[in-house]
CSV table of C-alpha atoms in Angstrom, one decimal:
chain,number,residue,atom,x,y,z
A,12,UNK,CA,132.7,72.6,79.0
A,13,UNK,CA,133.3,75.0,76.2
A,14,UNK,CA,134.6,78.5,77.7
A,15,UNK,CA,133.8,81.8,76.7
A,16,UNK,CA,134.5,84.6,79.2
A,17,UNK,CA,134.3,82.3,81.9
A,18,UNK,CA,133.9,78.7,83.3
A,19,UNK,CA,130.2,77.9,81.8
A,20,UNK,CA,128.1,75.1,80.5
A,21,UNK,CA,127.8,75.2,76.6
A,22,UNK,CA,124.5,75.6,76.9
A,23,UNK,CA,124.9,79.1,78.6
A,24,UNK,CA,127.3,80.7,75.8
A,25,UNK,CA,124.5,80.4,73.0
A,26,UNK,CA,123.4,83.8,72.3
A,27,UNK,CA,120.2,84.2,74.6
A,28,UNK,CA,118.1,86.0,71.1
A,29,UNK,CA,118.7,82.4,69.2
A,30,UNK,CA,117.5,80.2,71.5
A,31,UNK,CA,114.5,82.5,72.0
A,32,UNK,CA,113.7,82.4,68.5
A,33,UNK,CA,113.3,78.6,68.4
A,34,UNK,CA,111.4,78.1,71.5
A,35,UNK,CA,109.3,81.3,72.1
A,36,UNK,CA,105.6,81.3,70.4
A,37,UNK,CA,104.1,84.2,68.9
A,38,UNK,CA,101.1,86.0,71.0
A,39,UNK,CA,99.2,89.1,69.9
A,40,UNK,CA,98.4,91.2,73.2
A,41,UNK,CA,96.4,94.6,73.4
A,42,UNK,CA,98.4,96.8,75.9
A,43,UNK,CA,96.7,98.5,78.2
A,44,UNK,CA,97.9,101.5,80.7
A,45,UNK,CA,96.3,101.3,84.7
A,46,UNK,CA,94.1,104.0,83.5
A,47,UNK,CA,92.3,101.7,80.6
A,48,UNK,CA,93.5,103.7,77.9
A,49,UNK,CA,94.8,102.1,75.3
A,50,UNK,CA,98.7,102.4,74.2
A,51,UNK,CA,99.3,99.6,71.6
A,52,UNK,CA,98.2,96.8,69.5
A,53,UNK,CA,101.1,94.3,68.6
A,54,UNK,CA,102.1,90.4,68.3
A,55,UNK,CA,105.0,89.7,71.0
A,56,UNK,CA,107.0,86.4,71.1
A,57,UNK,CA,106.9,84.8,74.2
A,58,UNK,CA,109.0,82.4,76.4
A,59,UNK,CA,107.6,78.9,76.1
A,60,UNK,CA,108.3,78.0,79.9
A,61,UNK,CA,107.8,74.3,79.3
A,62,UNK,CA,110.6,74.2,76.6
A,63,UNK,CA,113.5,73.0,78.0
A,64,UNK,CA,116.0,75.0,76.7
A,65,UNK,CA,114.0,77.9,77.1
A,66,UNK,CA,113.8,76.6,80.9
A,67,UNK,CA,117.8,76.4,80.6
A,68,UNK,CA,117.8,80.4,79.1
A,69,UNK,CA,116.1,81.8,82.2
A,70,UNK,CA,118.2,79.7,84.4
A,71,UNK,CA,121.3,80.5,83.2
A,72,UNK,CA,120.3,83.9,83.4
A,73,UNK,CA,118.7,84.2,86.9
A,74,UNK,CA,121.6,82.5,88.6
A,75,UNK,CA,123.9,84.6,87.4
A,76,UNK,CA,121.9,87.4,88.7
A,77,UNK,CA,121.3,85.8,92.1
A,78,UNK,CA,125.7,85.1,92.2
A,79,UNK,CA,125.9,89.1,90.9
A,80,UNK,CA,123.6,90.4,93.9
A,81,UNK,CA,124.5,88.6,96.8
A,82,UNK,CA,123.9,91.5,98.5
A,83,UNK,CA,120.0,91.7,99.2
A,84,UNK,CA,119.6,95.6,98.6
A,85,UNK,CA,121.4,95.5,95.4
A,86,UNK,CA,119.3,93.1,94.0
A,87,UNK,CA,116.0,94.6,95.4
A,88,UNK,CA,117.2,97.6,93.2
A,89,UNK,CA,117.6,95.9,90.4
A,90,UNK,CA,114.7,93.7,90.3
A,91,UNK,CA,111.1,94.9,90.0
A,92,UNK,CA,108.8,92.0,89.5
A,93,UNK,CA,111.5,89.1,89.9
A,94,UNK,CA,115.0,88.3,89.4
A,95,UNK,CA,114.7,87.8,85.7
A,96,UNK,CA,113.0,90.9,84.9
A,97,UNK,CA,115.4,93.3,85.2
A,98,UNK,CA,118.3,90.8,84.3
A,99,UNK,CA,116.8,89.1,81.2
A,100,UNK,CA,113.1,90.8,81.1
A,101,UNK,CA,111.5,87.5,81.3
A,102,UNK,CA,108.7,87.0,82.7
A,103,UNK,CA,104.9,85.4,82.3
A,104,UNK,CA,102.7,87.5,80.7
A,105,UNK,CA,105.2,91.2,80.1
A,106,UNK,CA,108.3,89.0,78.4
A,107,UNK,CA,109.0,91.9,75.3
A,108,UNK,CA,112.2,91.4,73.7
A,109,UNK,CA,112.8,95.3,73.0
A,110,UNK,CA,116.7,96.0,71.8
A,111,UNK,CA,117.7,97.5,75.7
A,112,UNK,CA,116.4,94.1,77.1
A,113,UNK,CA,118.6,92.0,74.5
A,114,UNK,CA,121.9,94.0,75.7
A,115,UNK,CA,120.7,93.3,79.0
A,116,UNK,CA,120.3,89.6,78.1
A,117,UNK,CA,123.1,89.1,76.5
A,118,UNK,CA,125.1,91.1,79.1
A,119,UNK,CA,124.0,88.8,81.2
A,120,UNK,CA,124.9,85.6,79.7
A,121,UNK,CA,128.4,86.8,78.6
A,122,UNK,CA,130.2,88.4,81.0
A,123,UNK,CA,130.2,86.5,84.5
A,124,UNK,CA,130.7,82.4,85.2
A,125,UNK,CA,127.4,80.8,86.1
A,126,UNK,CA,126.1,77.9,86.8
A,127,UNK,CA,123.4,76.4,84.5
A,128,UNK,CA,122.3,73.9,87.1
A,129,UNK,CA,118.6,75.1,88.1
A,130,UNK,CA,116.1,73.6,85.6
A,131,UNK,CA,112.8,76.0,87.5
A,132,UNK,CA,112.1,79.5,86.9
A,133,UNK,CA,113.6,81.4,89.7
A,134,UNK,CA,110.1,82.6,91.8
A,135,UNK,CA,109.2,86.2,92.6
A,136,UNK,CA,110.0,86.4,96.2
A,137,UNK,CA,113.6,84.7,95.5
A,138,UNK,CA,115.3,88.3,95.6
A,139,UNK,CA,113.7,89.1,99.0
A,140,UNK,CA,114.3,88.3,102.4
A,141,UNK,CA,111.6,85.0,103.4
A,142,UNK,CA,108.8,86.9,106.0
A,143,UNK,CA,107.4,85.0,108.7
A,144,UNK,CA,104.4,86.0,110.4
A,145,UNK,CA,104.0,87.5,112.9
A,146,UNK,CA,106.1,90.0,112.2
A,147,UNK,CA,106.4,94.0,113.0
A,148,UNK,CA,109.9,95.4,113.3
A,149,UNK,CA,110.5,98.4,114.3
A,150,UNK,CA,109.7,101.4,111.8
A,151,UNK,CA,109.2,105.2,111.6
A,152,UNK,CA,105.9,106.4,111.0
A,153,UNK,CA,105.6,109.1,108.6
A,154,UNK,CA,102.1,110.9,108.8
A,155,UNK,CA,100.0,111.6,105.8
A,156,UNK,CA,98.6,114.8,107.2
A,157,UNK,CA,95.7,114.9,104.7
A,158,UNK,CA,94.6,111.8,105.6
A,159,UNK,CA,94.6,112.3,109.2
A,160,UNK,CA,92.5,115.7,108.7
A,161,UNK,CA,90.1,114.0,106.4
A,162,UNK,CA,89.4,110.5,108.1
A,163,UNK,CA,88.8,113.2,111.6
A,164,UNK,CA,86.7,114.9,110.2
A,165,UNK,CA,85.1,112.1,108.8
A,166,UNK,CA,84.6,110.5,112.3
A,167,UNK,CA,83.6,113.5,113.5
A,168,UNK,CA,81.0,114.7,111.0
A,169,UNK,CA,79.7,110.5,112.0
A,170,UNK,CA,79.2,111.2,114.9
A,171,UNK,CA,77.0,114.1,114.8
A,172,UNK,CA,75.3,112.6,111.8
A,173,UNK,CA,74.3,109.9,114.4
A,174,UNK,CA,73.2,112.7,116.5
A,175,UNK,CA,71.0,113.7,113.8
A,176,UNK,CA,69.6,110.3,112.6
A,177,UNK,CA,68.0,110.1,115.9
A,178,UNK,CA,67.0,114.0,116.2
A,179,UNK,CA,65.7,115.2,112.8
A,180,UNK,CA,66.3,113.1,110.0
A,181,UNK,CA,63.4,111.2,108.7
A,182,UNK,CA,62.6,107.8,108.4
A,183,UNK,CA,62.2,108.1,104.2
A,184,UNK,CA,66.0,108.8,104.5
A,185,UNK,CA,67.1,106.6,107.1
A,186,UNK,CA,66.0,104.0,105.3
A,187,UNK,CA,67.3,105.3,101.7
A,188,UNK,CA,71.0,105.3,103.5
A,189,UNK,CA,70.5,101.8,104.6
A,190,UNK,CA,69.7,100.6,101.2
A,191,UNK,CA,72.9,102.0,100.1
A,192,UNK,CA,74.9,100.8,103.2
A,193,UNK,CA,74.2,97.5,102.1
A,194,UNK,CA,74.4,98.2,98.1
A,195,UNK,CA,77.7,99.3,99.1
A,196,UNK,CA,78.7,96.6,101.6
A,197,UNK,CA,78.1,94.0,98.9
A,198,UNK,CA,79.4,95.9,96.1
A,199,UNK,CA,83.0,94.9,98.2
A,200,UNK,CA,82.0,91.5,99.7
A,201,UNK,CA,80.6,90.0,96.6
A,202,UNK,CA,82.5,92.4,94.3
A,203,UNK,CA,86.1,93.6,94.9
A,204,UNK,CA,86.6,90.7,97.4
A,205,UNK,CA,85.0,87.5,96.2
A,206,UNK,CA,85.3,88.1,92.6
A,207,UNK,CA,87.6,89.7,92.0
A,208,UNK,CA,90.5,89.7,94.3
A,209,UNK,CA,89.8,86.0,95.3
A,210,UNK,CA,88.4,85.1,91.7
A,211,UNK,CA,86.0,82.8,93.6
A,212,UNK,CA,83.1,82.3,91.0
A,213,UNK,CA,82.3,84.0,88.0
A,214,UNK,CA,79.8,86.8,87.1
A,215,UNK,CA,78.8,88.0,83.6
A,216,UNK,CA,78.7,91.3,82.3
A,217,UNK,CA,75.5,92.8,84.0
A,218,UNK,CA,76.0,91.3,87.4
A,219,UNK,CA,79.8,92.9,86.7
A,220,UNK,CA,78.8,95.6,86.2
A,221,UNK,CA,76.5,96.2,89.0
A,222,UNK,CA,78.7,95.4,91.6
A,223,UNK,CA,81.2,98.2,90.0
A,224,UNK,CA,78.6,100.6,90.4
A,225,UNK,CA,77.7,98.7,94.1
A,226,UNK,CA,81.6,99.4,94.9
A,227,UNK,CA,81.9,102.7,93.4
A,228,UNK,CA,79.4,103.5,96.6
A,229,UNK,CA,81.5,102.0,99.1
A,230,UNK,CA,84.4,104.6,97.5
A,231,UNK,CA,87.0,102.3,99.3
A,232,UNK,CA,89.5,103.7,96.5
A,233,UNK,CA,89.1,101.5,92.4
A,234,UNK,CA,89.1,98.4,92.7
A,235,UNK,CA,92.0,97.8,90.9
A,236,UNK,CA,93.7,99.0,94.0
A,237,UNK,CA,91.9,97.5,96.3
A,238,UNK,CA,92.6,94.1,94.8
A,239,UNK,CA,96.4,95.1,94.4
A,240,UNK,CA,96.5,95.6,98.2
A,241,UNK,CA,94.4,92.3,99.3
A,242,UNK,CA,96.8,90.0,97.3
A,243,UNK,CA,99.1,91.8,98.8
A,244,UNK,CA,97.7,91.3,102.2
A,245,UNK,CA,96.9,87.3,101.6
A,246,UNK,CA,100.2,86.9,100.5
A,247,UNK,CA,102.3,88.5,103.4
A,248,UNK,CA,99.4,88.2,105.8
A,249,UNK,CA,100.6,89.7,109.4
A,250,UNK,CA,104.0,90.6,108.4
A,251,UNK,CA,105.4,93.9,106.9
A,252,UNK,CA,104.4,93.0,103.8
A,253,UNK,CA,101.0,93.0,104.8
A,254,UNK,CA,99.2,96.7,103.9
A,255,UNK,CA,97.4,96.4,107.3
A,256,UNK,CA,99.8,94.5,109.2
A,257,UNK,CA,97.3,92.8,112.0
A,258,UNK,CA,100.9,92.5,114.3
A,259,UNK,CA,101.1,96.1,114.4
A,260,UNK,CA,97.9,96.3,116.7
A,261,UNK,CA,94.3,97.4,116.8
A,262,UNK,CA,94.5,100.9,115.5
A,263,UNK,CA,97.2,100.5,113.3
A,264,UNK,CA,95.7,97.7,111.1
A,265,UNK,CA,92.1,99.2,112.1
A,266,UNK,CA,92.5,102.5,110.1
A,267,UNK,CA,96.0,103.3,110.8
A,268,UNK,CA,97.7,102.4,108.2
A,269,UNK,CA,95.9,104.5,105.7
A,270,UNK,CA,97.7,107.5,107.8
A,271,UNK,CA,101.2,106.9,107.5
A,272,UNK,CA,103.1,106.0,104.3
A,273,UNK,CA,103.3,102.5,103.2
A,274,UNK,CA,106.1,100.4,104.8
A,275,UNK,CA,109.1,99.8,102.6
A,276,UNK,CA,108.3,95.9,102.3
A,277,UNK,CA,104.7,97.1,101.1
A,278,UNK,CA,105.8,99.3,98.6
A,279,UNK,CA,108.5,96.3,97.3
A,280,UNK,CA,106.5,92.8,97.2
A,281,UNK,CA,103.3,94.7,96.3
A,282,UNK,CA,105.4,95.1,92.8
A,283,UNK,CA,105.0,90.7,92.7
A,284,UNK,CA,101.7,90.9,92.8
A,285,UNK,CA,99.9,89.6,89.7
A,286,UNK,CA,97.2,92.2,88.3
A,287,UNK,CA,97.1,91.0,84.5
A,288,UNK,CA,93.0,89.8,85.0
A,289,UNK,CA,92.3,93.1,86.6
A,290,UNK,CA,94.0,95.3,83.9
A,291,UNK,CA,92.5,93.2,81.4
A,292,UNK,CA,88.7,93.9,82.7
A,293,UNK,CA,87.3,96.6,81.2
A,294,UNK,CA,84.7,97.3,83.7
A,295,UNK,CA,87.5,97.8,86.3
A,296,UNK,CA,89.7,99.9,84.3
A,297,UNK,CA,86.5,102.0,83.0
A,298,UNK,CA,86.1,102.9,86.7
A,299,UNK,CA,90.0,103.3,87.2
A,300,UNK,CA,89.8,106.0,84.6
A,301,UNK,CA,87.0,108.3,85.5
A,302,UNK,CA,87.6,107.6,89.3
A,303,UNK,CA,87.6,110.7,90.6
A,304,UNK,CA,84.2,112.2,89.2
A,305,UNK,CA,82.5,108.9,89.1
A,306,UNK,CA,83.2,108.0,93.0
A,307,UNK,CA,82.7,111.6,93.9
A,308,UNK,CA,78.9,111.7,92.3
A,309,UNK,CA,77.6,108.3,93.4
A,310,UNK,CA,79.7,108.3,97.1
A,311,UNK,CA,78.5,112.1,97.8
A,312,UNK,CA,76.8,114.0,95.6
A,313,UNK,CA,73.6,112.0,94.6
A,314,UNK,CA,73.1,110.6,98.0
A,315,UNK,CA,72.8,114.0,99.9
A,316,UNK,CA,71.0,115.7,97.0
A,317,UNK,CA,68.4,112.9,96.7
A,318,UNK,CA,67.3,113.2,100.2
A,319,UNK,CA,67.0,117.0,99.8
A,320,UNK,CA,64.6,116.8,97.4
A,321,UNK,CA,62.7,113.8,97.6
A,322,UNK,CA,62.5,113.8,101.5
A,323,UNK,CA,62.7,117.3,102.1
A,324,UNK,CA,66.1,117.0,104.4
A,325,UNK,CA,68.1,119.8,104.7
A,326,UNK,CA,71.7,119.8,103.2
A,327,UNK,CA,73.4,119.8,106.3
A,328,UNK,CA,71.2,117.0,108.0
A,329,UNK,CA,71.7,115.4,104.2
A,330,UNK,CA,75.5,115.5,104.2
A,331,UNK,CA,75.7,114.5,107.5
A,332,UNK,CA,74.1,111.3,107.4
A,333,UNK,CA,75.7,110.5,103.8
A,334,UNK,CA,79.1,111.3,105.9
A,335,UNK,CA,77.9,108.5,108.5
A,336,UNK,CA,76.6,105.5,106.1
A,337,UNK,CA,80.2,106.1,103.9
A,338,UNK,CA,81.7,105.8,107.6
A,339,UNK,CA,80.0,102.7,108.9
A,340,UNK,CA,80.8,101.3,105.3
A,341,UNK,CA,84.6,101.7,105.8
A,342,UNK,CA,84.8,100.5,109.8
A,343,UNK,CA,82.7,97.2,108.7
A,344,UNK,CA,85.8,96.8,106.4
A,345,UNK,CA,88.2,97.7,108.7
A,346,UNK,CA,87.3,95.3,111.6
A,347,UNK,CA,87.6,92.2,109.0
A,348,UNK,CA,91.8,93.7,108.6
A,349,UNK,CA,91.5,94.1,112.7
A,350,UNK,CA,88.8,92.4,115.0
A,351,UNK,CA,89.1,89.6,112.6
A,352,UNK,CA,92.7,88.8,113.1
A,353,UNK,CA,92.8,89.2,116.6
A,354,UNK,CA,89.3,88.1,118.3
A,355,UNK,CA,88.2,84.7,117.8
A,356,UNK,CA,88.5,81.1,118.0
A,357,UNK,CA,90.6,79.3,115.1
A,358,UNK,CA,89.2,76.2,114.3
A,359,UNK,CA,90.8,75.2,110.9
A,360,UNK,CA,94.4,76.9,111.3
A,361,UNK,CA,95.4,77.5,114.7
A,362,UNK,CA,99.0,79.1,114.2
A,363,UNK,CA,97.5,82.3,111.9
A,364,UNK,CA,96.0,85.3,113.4
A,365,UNK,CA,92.6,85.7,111.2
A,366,UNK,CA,89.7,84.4,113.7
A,367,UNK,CA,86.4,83.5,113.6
A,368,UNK,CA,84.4,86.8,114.4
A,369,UNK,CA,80.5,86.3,114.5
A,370,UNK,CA,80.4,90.5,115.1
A,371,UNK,CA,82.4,91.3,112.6
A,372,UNK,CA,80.4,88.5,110.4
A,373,UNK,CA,77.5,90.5,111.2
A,374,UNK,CA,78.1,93.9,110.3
A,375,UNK,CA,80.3,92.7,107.1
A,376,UNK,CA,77.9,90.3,105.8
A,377,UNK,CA,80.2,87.2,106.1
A,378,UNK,CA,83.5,88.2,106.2
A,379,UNK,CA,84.3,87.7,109.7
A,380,UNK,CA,84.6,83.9,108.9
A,381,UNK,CA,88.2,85.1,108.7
A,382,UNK,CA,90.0,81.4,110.1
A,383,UNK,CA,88.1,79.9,107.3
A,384,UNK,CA,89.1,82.4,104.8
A,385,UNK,CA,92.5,82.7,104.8
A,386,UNK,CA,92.9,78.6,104.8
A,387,UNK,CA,90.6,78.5,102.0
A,388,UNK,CA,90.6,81.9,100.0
A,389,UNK,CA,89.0,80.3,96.9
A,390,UNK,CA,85.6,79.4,98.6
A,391,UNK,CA,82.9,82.1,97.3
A,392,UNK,CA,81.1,81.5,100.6
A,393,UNK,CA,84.5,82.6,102.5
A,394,UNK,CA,83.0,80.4,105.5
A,395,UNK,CA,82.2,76.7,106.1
A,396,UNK,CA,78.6,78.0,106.8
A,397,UNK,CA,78.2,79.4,103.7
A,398,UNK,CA,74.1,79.6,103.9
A,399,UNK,CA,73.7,80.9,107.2
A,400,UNK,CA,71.6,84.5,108.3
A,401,UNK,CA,75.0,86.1,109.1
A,402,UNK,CA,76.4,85.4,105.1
A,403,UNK,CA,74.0,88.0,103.5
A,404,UNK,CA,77.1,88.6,100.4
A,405,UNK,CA,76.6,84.5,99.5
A,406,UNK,CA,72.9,84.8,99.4
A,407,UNK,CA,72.9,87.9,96.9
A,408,UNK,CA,75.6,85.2,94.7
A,409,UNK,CA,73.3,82.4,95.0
A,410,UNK,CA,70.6,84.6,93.9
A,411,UNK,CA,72.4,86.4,91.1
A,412,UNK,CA,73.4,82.3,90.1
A,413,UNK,CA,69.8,81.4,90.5
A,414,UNK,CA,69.4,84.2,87.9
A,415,UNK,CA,72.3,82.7,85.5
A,416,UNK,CA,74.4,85.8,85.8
A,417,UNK,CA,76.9,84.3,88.5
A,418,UNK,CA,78.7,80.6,88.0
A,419,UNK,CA,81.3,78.1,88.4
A,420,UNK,CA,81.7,79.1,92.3
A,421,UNK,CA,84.3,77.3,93.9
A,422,UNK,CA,83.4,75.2,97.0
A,423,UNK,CA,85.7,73.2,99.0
A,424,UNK,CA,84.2,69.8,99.5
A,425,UNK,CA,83.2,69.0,103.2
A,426,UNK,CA,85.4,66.0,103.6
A,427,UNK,CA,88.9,68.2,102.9
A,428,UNK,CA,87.7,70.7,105.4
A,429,UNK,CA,87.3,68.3,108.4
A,430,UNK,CA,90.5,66.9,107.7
A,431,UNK,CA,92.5,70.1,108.3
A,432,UNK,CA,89.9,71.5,111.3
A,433,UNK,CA,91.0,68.1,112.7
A,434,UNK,CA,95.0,68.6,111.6
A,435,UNK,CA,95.8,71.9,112.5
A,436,UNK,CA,92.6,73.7,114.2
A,437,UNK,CA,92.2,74.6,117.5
A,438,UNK,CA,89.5,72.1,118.7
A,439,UNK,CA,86.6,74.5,118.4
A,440,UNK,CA,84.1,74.3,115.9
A,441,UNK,CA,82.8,76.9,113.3
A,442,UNK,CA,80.2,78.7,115.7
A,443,UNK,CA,83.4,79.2,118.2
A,444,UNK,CA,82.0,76.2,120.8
A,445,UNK,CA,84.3,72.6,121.6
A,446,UNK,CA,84.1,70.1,119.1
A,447,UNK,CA,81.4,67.7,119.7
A,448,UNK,CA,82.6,64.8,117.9
């Protein structure tokens, strides 16, 4: 072995910038901030990963990184989407060579002994500590106090707009608060969920951008974030990684978790996840940018004003009962992160906590399929009974498919599903009964 600072494999004293320039390809790539403005136009080179010695390079480089930061908090420091990022700045898909990231390369490579042994790409999670569901360790909650006083008041002002919807309000806007209930409902069952976190069919630019607008009712934050945090949440499902960590209880993956700040492991691994086909949608990062005035006008303004003027409500009975639908939209939500992963039989995977939940299937137009889901996250119809009353979101797909605006939806054939109800489920059947067969 040829020596050079150290005990190392030849292979590992090359200069890291050579061996780049024979194996890397050239990509032009339009960057792109979180807000959809645009920062930059230029052609990057990229790591061919299936090069071998380009497989070699990272290698080198990740073990020594891994030998450097045996201790797990140093290396969570350094690291921000995976061990080579900070120590070589590769990565798929954000691998610039800029002159800091070469010192840091070849810093890398020169200085320690390290083994060249590893011929994979280190993974993400490699720096972190393995989570194992179900998991909740002990933490402080810190309180955001604005989001306490705001989701009260929120419940509150619900509640009295229930008191109204039965008292004074008409049935003109009863039923004009329904319609967008369920605009909005689908606008994140068929919109932020199916397509886009789950990327479980594929819709072209009209039906795109109608279930923006549809989501942009729901105001359940953009949903680039939205996606961020349900990646997140499949991912880490029922451990502290999880947003809405299910093992925490009721409340706390109900609603409470949007009142304390994130847990540390949240705030870490959410880092991993890969948003590259969300920042690259334009329709997404169109609604990132003008968030605040956009989801402000068709969440609150335009639904209490239309009623006054076209129904003759009065603004307080209006605002009110725009309070309550934009209310009953977030708790249908909420009970898929809570009811859904604690009430229900589990007939595909018995040793997860997401459930079968006919209610919560109900009132969320087919999410509460949850056992189903999280076994097979890819199916648009997010339930073995795909086509049944309780699935209103896969109707409004098949329809908009029908149409020619949604396609290629992924199915999981029927064959593949019996064979893991029958491997790992609990012995009930999809409707929650014994199996009859």
């Amino acid at each position: 072995m040829a020596k050079n600072g150290g005990n190392r494999p030849a292979e590992c004293t090359e200069n890291i910038e050579d061996r780049y320039n024979r194996c890397g390809f050239l990509n032009t790539i339009e960057h792109i901030d979180i807000y959809g403005r645009m920062k930059k136009s230029y052609t990057e080179k990229r790591w061919n990963l299936s090069h071998p010695e380009c497989v070699s390079a990272i290698s080198c480089c990740s073990s020594k990184f891994k030998e450097q930061n045996n201790d797990i908090k140093v290396a969570e420091k350094l690291s921000t989407f995976s061990i080579t990022t900070k120590c070589c700045g590769l990565y798929p898909g954000n691998d610039i060579l800029s002159k800091k990231t070469k010192k840091k390369q070849q810093k890398c490579i020169n200085n320690q002994t390290m083994s060249c042994d590893e011929t994979e790409e280190s993974k993400s999670d490699d720096v972190f500590e393995k989570l194992v569901a179900p998991q909740a360790a002990p933490r402080k909650y810190e309180i955001i106090h604005s989001n306490l006083l705001t989701f009260s008041y929120g419940h509150l002002a619900a509640l009295y707009g229930t008191y109204l919807c039965v008292t004074v309000a008409s049935w003109k806007t009863l039923l004009f608060h329904f319609i967008i209930f369920v605009l909005a409902a689908i606008g994140v069952t068929a919109g932020a969920h199916r397509l886009w976190t789950h990327r479980a069919y594929k819709a072209k630019l009209p039906l795109q951008i109608i279930l923006m607008l549809m989501n942009t009712l729901a105001f359940q934050n953009t949903v680039i974030d939205w996606v961020k945090k349900h990646r997140l949440h499949h991912r880490y499902s029922d451990t502290d990684a999880d947003p809405h960590n299910a093992t925490r209880g009721f409340f706390y993956s109900h609603v409470g978790w949007l009142l304390v700040k994130r847990h540390e492991e949240v705030r870490r691994r959410e880092k991993l996840i890969d948003m590259s086909d969300i920042y690259d949608n334009p329709v997404l990062t169109f609604q990132k940018k003008y968030a605040v005035p956009f989801i402000g006008t068709l969440t609150f303004v335009l639904p209490t004003l239309i009623p006054m003027y076209f129904f003759g409500e009065t603004f307080w009975t209006a605002w009110h009962l725009t309070v309550l639908r934009y209310i009953l939209n977030l708790n249908g939500t909420f009970l898929v992160n809570s009811a859904a992963h604690m009430f229900g039989n589990k007939p595909y995977e018995e040793h997860i906590k997401p459930s079968q939940n006919l209610f919560v299937s109900f009132v969320s137009f087919g999410e509460g399929f949850h056992n189903y889901h999280h076994v097979f996250p890819w199916d648009y119809r997010t339930a073995e009974l795909g086509n049944n009353y309780l699935n209103l979101t896969t109707k409004f797909i098949d329809f908009f498919a029908w149409l020619g605006w949604a396609y290629d939806r992924k199915t999981i054939p029927d064959d593949l599903i019996r064979s893991r109800s029958k491997r790992t489920g609990d012995g009930t059947n999809s409707w929650g009964f014994s199996k009859t067969e």
